[in-house]
GROMACS .gro file of C-alpha atoms in nm:
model
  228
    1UNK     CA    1 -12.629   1.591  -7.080
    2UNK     CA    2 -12.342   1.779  -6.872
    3UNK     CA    3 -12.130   1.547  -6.693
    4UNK     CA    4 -12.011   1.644  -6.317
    5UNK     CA    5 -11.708   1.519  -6.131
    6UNK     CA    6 -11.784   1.528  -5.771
    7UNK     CA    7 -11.514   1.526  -5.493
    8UNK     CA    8 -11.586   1.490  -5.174
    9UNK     CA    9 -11.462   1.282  -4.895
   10UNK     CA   10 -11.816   1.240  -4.721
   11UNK     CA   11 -11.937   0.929  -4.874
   12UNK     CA   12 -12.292   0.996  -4.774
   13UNK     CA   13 -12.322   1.347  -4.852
   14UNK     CA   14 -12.153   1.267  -5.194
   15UNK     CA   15 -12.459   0.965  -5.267
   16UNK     CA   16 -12.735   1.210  -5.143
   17UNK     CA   17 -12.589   1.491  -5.378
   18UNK     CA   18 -12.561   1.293  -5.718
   19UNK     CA   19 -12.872   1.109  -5.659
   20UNK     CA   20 -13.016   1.445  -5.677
   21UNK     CA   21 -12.802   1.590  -5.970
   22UNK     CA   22 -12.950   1.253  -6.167
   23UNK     CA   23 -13.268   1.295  -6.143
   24UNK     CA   24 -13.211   1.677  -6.255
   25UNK     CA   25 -13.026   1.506  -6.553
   26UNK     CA   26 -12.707   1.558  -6.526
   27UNK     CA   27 -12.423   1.235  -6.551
   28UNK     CA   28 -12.265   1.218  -6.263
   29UNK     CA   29 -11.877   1.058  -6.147
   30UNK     CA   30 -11.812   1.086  -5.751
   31UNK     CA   31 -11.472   1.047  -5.588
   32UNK     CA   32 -11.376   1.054  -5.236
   33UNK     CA   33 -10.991   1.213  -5.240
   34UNK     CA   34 -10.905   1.518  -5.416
   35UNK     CA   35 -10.564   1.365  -5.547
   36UNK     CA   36 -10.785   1.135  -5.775
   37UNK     CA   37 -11.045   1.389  -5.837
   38UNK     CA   38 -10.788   1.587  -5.981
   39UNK     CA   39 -10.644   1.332  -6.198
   40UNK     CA   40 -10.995   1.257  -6.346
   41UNK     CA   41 -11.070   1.646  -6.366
   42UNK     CA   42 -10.765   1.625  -6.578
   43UNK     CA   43 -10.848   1.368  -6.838
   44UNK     CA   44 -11.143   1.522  -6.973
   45UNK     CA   45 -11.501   1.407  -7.005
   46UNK     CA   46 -11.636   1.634  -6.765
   47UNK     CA   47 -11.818   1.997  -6.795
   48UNK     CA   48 -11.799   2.070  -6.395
   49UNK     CA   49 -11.585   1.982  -6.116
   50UNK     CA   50 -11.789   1.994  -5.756
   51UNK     CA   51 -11.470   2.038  -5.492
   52UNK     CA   52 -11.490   2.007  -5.106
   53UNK     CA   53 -11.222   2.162  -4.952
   54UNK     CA   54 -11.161   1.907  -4.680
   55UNK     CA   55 -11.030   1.572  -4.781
   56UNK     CA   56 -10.770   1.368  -4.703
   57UNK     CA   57 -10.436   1.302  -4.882
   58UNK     CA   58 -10.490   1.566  -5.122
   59UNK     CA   59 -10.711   1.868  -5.026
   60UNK     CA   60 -10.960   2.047  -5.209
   61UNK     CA   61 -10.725   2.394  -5.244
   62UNK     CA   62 -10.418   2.149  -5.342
   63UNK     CA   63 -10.656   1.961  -5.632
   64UNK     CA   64 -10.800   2.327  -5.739
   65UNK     CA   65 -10.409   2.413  -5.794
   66UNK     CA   66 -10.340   2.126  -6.026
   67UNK     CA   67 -10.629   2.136  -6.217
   68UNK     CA   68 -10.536   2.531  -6.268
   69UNK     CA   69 -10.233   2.458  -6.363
   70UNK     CA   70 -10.353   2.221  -6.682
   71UNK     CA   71 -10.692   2.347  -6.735
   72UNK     CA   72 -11.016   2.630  -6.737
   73UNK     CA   73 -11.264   2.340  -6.649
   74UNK     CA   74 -11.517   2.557  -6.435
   75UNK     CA   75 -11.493   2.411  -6.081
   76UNK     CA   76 -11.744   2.548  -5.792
   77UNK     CA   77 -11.573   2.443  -5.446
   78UNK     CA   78 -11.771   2.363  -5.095
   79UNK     CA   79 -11.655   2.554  -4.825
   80UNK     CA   80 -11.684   2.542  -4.435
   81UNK     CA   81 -11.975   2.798  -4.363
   82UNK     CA   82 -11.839   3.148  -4.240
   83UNK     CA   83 -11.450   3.016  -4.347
   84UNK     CA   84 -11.354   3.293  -4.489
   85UNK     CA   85 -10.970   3.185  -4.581
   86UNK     CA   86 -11.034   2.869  -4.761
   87UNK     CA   87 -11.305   3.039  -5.014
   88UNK     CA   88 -11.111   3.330  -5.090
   89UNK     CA   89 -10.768   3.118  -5.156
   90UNK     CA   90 -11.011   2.915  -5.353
   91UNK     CA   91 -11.114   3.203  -5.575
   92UNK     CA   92 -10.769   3.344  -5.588
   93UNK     CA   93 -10.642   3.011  -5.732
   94UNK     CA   94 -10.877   3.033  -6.009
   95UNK     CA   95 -11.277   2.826  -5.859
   96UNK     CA   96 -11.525   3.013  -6.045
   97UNK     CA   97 -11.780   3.010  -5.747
   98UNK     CA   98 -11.781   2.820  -5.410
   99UNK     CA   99 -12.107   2.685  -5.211
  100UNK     CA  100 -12.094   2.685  -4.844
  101UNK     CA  101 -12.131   2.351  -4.625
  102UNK     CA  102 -12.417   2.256  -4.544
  103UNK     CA  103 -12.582   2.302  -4.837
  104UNK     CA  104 -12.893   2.147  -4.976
  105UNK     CA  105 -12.852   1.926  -5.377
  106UNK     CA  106 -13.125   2.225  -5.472
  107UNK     CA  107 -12.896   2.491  -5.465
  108UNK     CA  108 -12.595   2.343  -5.532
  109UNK     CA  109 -12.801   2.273  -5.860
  110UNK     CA  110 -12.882   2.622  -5.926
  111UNK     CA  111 -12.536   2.705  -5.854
  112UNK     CA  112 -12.404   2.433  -6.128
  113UNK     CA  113 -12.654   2.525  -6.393
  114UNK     CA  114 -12.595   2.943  -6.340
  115UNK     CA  115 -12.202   2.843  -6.437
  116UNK     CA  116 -12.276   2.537  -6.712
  117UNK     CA  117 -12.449   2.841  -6.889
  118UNK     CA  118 -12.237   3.110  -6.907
  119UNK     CA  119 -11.955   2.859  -6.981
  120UNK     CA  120 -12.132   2.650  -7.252
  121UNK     CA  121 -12.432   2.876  -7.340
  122UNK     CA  122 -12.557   2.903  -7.693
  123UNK     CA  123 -12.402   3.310  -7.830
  124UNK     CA  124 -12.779   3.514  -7.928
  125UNK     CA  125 -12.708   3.766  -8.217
  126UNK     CA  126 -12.576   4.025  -7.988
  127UNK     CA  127 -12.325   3.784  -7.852
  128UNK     CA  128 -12.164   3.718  -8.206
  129UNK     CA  129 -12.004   4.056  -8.242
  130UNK     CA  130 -11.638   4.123  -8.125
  131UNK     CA  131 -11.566   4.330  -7.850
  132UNK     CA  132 -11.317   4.581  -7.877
  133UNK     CA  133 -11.148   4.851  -7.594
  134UNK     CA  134 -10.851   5.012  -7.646
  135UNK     CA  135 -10.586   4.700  -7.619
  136UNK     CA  136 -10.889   4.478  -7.524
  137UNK     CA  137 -11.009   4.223  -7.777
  138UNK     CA  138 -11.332   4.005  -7.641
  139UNK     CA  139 -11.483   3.753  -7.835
  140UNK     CA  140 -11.826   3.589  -7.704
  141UNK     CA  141 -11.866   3.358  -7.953
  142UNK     CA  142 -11.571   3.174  -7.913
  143UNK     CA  143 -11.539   3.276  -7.522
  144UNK     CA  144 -11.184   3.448  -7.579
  145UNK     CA  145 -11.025   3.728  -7.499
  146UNK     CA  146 -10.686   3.888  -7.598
  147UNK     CA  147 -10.475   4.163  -7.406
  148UNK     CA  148 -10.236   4.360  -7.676
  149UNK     CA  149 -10.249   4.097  -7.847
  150UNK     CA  150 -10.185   3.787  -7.631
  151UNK     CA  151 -10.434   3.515  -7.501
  152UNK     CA  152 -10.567   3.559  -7.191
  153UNK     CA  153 -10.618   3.204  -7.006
  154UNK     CA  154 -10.944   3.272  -6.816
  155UNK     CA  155 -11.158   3.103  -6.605
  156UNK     CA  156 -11.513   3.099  -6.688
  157UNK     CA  157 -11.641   3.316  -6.426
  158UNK     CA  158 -11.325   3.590  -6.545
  159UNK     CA  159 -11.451   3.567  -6.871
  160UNK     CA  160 -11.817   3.636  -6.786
  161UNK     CA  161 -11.715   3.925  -6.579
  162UNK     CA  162 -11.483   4.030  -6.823
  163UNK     CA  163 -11.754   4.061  -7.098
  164UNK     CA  164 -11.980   4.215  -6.872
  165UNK     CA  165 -11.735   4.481  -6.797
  166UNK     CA  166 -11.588   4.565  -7.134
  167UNK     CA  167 -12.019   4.566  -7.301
  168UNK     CA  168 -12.038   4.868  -7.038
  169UNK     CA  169 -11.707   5.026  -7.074
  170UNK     CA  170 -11.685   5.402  -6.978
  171UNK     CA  171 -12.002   5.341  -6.723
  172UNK     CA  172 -12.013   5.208  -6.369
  173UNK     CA  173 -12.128   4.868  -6.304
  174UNK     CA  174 -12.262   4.750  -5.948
  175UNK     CA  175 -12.119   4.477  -5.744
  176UNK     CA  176 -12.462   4.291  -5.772
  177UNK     CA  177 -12.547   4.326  -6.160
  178UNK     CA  178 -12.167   4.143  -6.169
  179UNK     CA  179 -12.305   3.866  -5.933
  180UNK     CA  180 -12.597   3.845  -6.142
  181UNK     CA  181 -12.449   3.831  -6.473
  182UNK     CA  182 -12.129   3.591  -6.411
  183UNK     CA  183 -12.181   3.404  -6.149
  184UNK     CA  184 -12.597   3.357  -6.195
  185UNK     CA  185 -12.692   3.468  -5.817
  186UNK     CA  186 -12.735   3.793  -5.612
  187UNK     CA  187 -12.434   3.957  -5.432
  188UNK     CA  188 -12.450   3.773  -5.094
  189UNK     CA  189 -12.386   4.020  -4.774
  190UNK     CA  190 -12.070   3.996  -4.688
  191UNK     CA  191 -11.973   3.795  -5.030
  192UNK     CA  192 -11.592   3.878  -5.169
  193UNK     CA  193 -11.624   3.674  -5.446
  194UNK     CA  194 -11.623   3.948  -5.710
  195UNK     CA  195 -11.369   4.139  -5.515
  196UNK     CA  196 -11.154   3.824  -5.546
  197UNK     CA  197 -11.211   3.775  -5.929
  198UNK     CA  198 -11.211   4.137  -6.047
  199UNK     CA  199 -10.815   4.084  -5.857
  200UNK     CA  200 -10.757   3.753  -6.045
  201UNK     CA  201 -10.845   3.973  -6.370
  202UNK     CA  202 -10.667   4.298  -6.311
  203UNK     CA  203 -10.328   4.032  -6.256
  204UNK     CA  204 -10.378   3.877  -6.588
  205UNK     CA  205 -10.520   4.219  -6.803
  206UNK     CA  206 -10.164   4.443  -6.643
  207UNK     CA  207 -10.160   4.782  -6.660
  208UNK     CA  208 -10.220   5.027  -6.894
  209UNK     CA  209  -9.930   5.246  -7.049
  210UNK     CA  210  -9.991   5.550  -6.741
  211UNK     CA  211  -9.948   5.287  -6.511
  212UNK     CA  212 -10.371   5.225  -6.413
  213UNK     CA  213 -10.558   4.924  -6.365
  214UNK     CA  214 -10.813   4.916  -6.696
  215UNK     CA  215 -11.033   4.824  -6.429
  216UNK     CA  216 -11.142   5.080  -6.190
  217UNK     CA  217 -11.303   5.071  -5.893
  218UNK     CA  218 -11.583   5.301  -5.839
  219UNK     CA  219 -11.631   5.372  -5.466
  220UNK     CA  220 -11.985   5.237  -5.343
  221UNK     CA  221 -12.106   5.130  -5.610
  222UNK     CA  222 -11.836   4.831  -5.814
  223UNK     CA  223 -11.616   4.854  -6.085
  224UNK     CA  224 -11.578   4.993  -6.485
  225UNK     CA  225 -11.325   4.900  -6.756
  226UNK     CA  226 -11.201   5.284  -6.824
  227UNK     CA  227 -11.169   5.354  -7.198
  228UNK     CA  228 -10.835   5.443  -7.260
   0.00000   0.00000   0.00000
């Protein structure tokens, strides 16, 4: 049974959302300040941190950038509708997908369970093999990756898309088959979230020897990791 921190300074909304995430069987912790919810996010016990960006004393971006700091726990933040700024800092510090505010306990659901399986699914045969790219070493099984070498600390989500992208190295691979595939929904109009990752990764991967991203992007259509 997954367990789910969630942190939000709404009392009400917070009741109404993990009654609902119980009777979908998940366990459930709620806190109403984001310095304590990053505190507990930090001690362990939990597979999911649920993050509203505006709380008191400590707010949801501040929380996000201590739990970053210490730890890859997947964390999906709640976000104003339509504000723009606070989702994108969100991703750029590291939130693996945001939900915005209102929302209804359905999809927030959906949106827990799409990220809970990419993080902690079970690896299928095809998933046991490693990886390889040029200085790219990928490892699905154990949900690592190195670069020449060295450890890459990813977040779930920059894992996923990570995979995703080095399975179809040399080829082209849409915006939306990305959304699909790491984050568990379709490409939303409008939606920067894989912009905002694919950035996050290209920080961490470097650049190859000639100076290039090993991730491209391919005009109207999304990204490839080149074969070098």
């Amino acid at each position: 049974m997954a367990r789910v921190l969630l942190v939000d300074d709404d009392t009400e909304l917070c009741a109404l959302q993990a009654e609902y995430l119980r009777a979908e069987g998940f366990e459930v912790e709620a806190v109403y300040d984001g310095e304590q919810g990053a505190g507990l996010a930090l001690e362990g016990g939990f597979d999911i941190v649920v993050l509203d960006v505006m709380m008191p004393r400590t707010n949801g971006i501040e929380a996000l950038r201590r739990i970053r700091a210490r730890s890859r726990i997947p964390v999906i933040m709640l976000t104003a509708r339509g504000d723009d700024i606070d989702r994108v800092l969100g991703l750029e510090l590291g939130a693996d997908d945001y939900v915005p505010k209102p929302c209804t306990p359905r999809e927030l659901v959906a949106r827990i369970r799409a990220i809970l399986r990419r993080a902690q699914g079970t690896p299928g045969p095809r998933e046991t093999q490693v990886l390889g790219v040029g200085a790219l070493c990928v490892r699905p099984e154990q949900r690592r990756a190195e670069w020449q070498g060295r450890l890459l600390e990813l977040t779930s989500t920059e894992f996923n898309l990570l995979e995703v992208l080095a399975r179809c190295a040399g080829n082209p691979v849409s915006k939306n088959e990305l959304s699909e595939k790491a984050l568990g929904r379709p490409l939303a109009r409008y939606d920067r979230s894989i912009d905002v990752h694919v950035s996050n990764l290209r920080a961490k991967l470097g650049d190859l020897p000639d100076g290039r991203s090993p991730i491209q992007t391919v005009r109207g259509i999304g990204y490839q990791y080149i074969v070098s």
